[in-house]
Coordinates of N, CA and C in Angstrom, one line a residue:
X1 N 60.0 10.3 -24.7 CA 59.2 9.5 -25.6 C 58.8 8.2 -25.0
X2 N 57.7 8.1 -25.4 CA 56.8 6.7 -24.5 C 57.8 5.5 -25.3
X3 N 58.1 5.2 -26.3 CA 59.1 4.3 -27.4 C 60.4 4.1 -26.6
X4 N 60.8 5.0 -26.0 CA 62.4 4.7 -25.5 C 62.3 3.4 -24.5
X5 N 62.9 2.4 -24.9 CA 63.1 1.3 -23.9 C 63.6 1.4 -22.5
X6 N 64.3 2.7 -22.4 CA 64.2 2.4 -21.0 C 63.4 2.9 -19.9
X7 N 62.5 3.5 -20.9 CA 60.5 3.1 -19.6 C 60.7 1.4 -19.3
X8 N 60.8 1.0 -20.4 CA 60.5 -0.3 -19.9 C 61.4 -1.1 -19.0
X9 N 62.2 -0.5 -18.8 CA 63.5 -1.1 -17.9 C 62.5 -0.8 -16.4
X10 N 62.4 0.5 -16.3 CA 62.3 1.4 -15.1 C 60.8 0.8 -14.6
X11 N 59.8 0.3 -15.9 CA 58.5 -0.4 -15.7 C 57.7 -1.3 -16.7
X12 N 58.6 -2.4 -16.0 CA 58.6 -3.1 -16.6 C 57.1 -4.2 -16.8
X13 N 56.3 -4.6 -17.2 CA 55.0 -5.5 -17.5 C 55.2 -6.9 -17.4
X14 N 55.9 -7.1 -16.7 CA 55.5 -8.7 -15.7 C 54.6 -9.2 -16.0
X15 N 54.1 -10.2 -16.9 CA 52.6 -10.9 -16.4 C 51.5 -10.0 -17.2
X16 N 52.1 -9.5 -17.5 CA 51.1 -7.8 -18.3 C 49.9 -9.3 -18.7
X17 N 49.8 -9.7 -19.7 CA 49.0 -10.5 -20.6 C 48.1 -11.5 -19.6
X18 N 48.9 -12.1 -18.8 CA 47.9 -12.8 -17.9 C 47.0 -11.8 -16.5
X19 N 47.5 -10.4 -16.3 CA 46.9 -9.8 -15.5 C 45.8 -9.1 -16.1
X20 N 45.9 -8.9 -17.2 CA 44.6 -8.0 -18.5 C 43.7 -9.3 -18.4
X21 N 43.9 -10.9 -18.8 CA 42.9 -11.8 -18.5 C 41.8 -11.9 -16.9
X22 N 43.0 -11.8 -16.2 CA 42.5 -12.0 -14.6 C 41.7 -10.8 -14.3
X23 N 42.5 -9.5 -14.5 CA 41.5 -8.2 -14.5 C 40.4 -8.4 -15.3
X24 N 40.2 -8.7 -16.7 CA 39.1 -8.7 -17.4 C 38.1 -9.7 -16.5
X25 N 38.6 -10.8 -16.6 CA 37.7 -11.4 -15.4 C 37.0 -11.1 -14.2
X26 N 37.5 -10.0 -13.7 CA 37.2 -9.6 -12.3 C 36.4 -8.4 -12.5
X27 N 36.4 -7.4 -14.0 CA 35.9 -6.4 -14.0 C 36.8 -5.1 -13.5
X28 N 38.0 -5.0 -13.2 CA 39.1 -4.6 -13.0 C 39.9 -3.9 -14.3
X29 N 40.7 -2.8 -14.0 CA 41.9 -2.2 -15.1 C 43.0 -2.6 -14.8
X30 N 43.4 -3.4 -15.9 CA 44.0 -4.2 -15.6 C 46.0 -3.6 -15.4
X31 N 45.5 -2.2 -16.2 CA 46.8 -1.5 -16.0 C 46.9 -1.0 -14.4
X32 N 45.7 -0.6 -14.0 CA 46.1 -0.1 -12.6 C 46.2 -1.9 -11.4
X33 N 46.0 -2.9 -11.5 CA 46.1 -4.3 -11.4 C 47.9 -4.2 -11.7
X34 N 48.4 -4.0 -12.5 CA 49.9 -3.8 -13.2 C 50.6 -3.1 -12.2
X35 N 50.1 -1.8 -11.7 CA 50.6 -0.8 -11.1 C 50.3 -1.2 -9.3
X36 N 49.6 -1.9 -9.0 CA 49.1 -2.1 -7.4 C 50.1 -3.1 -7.0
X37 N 50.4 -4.6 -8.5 CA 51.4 -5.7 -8.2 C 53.3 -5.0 -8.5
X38 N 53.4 -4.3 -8.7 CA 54.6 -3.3 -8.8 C 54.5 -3.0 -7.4
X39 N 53.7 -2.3 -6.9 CA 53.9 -1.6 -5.5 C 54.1 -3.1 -4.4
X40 N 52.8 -4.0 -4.4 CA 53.1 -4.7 -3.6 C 53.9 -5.9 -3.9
X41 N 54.6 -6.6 -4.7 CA 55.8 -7.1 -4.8 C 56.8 -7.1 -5.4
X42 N 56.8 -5.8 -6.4 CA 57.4 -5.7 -7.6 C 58.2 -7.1 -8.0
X43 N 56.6 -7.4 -8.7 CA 56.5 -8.7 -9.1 C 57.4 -9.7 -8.4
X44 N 57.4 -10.0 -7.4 CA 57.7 -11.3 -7.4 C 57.0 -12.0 -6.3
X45 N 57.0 -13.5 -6.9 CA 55.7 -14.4 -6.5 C 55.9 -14.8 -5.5
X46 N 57.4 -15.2 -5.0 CA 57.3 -15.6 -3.3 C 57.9 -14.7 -2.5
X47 N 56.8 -13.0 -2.6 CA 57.4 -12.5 -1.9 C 56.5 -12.7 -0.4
X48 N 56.5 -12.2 0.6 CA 55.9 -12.7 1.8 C 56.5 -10.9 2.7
X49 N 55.2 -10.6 3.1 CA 55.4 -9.5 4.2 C 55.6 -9.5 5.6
X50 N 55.9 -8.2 6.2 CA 55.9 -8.8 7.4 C 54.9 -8.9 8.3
X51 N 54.1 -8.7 8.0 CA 52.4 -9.5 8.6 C 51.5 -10.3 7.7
X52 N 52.3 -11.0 7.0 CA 52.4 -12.0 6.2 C 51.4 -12.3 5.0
X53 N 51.2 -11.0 4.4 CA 50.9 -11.2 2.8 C 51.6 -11.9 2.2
X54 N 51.6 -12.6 1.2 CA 51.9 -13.5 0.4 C 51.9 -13.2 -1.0
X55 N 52.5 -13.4 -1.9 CA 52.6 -13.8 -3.4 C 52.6 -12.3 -4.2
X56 N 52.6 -12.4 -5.2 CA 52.4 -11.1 -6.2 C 51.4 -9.7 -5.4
X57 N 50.7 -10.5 -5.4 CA 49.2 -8.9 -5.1 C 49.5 -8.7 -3.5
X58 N 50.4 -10.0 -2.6 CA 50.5 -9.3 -1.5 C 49.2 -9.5 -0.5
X59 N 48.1 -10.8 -1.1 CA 47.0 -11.2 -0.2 C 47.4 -11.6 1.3
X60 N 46.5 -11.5 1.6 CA 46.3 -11.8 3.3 C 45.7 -13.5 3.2
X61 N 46.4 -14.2 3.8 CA 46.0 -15.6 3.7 C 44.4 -15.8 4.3
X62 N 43.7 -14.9 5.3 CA 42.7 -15.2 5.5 C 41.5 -14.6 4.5
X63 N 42.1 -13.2 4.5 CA 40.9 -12.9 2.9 C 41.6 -14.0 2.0
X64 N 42.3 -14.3 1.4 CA 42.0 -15.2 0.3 C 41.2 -16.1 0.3
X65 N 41.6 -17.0 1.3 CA 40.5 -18.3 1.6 C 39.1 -17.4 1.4
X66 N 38.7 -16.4 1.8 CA 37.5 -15.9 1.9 C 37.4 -15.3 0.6
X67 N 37.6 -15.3 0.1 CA 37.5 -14.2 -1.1 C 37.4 -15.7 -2.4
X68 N 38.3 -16.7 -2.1 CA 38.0 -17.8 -2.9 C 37.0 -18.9 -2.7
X69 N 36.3 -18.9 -1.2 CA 35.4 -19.4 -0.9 C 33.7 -18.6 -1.3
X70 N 33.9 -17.6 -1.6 CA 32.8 -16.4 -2.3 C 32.3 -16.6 -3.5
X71 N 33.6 -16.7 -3.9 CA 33.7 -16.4 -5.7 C 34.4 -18.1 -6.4
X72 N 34.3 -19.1 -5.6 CA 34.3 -20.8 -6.0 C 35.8 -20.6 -7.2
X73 N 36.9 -20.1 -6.3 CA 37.4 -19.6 -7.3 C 39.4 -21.5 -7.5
X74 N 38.5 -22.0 -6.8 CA 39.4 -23.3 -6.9 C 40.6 -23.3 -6.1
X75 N 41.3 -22.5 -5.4 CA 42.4 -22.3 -4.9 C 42.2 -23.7 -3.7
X76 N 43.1 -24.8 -3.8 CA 42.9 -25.6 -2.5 C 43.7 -25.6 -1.5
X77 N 45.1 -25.0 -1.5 CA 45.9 -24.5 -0.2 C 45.8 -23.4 -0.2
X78 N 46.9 -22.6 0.8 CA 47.2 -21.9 1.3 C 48.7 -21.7 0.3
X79 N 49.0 -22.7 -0.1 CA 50.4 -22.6 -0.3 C 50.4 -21.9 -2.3
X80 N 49.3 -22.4 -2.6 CA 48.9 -22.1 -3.9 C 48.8 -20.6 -4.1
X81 N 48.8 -19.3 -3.1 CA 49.2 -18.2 -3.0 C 50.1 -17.7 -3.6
X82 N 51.4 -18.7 -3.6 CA 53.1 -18.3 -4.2 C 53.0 -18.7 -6.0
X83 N 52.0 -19.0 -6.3 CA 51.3 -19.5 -7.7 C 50.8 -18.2 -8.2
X84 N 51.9 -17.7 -9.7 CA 51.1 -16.1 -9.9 C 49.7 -16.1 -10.7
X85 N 49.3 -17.5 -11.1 CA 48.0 -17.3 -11.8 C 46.7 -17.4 -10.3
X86 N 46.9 -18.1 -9.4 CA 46.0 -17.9 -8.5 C 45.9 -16.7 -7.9
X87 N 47.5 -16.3 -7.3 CA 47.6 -15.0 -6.7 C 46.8 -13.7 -7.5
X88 N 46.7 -13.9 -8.7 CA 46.7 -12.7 -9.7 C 44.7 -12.7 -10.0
X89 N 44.3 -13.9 -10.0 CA 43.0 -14.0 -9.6 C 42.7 -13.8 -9.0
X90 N 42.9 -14.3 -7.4 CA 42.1 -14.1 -6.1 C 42.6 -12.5 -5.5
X91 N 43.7 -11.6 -6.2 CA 43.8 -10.3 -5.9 C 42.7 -9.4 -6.9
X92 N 42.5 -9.7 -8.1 CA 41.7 -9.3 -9.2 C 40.4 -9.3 -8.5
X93 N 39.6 -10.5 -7.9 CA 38.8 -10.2 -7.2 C 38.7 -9.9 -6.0
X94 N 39.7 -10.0 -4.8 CA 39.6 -9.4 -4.0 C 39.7 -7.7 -4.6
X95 N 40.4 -7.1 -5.2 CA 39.9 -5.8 -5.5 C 38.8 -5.5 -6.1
X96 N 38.0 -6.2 -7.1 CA 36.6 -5.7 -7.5 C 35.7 -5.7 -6.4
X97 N 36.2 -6.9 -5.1 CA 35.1 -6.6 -3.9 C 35.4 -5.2 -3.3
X98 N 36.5 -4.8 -3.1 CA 37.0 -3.1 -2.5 C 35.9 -2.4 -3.1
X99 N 36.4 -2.4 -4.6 CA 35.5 -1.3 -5.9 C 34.5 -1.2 -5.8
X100 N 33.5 -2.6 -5.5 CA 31.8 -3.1 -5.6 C 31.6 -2.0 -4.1
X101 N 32.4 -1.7 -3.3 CA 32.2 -2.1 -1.7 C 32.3 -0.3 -1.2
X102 N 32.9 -0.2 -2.2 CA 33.4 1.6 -2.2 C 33.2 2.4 -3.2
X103 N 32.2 2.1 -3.5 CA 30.9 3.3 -4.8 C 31.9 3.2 -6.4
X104 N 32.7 2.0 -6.3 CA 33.3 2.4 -7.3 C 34.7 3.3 -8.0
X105 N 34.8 3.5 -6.4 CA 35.8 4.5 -6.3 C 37.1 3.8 -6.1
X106 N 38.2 4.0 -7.5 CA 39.6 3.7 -7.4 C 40.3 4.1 -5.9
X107 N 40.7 5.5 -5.8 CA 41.4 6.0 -5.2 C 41.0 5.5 -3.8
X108 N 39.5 5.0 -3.5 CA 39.0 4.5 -2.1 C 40.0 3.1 -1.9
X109 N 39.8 2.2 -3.2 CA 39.8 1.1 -3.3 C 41.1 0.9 -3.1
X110 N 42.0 1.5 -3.7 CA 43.6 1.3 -3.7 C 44.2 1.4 -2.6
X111 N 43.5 2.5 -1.4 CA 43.6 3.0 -0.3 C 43.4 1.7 0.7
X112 N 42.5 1.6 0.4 CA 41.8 -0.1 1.2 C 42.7 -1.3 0.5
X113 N 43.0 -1.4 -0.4 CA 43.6 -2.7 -0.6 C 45.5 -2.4 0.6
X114 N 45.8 -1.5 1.4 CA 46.5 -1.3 1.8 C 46.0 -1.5 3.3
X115 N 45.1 -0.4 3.8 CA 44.6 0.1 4.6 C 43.3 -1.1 5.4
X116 N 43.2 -1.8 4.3 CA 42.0 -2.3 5.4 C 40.6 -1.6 4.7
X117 N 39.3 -2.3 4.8 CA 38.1 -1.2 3.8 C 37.4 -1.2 5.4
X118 N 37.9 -1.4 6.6 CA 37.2 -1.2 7.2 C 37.8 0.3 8.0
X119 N 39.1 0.2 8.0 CA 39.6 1.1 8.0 C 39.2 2.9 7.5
X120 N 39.1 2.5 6.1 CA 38.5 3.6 4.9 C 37.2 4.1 5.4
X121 N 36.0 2.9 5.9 CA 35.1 3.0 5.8 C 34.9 4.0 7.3
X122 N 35.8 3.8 8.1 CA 35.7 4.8 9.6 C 36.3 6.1 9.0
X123 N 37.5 6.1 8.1 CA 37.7 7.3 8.4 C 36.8 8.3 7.1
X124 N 36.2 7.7 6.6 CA 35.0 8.0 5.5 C 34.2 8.8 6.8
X125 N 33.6 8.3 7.2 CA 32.9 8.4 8.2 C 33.4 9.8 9.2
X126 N 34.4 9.8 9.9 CA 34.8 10.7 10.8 C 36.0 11.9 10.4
X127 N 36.2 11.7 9.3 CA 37.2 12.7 8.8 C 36.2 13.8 7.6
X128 N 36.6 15.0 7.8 CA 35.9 16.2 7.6 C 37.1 16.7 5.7
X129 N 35.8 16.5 4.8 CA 37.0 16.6 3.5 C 35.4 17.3 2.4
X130 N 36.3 18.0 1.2 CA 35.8 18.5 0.1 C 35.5 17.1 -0.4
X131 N 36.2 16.6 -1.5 CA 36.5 15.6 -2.4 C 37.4 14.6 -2.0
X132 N 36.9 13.5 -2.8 CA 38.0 12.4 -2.6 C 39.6 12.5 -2.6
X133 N 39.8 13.5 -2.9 CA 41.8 13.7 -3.0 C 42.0 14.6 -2.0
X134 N 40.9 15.3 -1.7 CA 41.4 15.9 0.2 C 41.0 14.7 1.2
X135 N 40.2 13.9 1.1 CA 40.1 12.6 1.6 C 41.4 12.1 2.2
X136 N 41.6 11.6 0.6 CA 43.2 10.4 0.5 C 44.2 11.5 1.3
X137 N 44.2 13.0 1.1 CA 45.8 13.8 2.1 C 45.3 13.5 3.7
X138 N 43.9 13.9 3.9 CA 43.2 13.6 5.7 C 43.6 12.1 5.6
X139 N 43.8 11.0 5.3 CA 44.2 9.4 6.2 C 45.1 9.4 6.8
X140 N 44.8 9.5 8.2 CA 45.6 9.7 9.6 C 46.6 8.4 9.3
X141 N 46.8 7.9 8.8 CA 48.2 7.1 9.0 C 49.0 7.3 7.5
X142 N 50.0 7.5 7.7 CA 51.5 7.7 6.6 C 51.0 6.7 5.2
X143 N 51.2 5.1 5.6 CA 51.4 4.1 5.0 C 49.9 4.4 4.2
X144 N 48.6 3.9 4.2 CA 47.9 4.1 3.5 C 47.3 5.8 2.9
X145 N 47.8 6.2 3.6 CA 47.8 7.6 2.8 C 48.8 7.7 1.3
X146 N 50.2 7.6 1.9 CA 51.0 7.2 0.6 C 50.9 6.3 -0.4
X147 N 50.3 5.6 0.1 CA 49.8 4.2 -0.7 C 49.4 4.4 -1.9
X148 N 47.9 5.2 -1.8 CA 47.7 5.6 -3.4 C 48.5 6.3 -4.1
X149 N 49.1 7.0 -3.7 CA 50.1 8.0 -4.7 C 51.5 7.1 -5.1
X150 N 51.5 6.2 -4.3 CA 52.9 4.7 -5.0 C 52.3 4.1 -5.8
X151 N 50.5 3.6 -6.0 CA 50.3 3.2 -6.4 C 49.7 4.1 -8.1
X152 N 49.4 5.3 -8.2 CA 48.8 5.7 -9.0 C 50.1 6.8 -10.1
X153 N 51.3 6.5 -9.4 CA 52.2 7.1 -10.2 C 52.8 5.9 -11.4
X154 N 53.1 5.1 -10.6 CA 53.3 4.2 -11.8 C 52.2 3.3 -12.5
X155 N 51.0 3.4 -12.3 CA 49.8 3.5 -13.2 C 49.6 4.7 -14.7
X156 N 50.1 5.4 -14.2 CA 50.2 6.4 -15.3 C 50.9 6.7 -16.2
X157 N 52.6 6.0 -15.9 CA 53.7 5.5 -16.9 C 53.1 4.3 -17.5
X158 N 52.8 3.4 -17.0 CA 52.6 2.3 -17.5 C 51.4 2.3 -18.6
X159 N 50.4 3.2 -18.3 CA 49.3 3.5 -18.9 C 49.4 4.4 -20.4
X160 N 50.7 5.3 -20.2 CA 51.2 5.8 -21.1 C 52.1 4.8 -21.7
X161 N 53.0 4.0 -21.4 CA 54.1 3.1 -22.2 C 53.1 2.2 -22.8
X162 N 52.5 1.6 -22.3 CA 51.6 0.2 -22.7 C 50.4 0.2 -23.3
X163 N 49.9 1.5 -23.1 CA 48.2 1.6 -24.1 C 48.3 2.3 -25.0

C-alpha cells in the first residue's frame, strides 16, 4: 500500500517542496529531480565525491560556475555549492540543459548527468541500437549504464508514494 509509512522511511522527500519550486523553475520533474538527488547524495548537502562533485545534485564545480554564469543564476562562490537551495537550482538547470541538449530525452539525460553529454553524444553516435532502452544496456561503461536504472527505480516509488 502506497499509505504505509514505511515507503517513506525507505524514500524519504528531503527538500520534496523546495525541489518541485527549483524544478518548476527549470522546466524539470521534479519527482524524477527527487529521485537523481537520492542517487547522487542521498540528500546530503556537504556531500563531496571523489572527483569532486559537490552538494546535493553532486555538481561539478566547473559546470556550475558555467551553468550559473548562462543562466545569471547569482551563485558567487564556489563554496555556495554545500547551500541546498543553490545546489538544487544550479542542478535543476544544469539538467534542463542535458534535456534541451538531448531531444528531450529523460533516459539520455539522466545517463549524461552521470556520464558526461559528451560522452552520450559519442556513444549515440557509434553504438548500433533499436530504441532508447537497448541504447541505455549498449553504454560501454558499468557506472553510467547503471546509472539510469538507480536513478529511475526510485523515481517510480517516489512517484507512486508522493503523487
Amino acid at each position: 500500500e502506497k499509505t504505509d509509512l514505511r515507503w517513506r522511511l525507505v524514500y524519504p522527500a528531503f527538500l520534496y517542496e523546495d525541489m518541485k519550486t527549483y524544478a518548476k523553475m527549470a522546466g524539470n520533474n521534479a519527482v524524477l529531480m527527487l529521485a537523481l538527488t537520492r542517487e547522487e547524495s542521498y540528500f546530503n548537502p556537504n556531500a563531496q565525491s571523489y572527483v569532486g562533485a559537490v552538494g546535493l545534485m553532486q555538481l561539478m564545480p566547473e559546470t556550475a560556475k558555467e551553468i550559473n554564469r548562462i543562466r545569471s543564476l547569482g551563485m558567487q562562490s564556489l563554496d555556495e555549492l554545500k547551500d541546498s537551495d543553490t545546489n538544487m537550482k544550479l542542478g535543476n538547470f544544469y539538467y534542463n540543459f542535458l534535456l534541451n541538449n538531448l531531444g528531450q530525452n529523460n533516459i539520455l539525460s539522466v545517463a549524461s548527468y552521470n556520464g558526461g553529454i559528451g560522452s552520450i553524444n559519442r556513444w549515440k553516435e557509434g553504438l548500433e541500437y533499436r530504441d532508447i532502452d537497448e541504447f541505455g544496456e549498449k553504454i560501454p561503461y558499468p557506472k553510467p549504464q547503471n546509472y539510469e536504472k538507480k536513478v529511475s527505480r526510485p523515481y517510480w516509488n517516489y512517484a507512486r508514494i508522493y503523487m
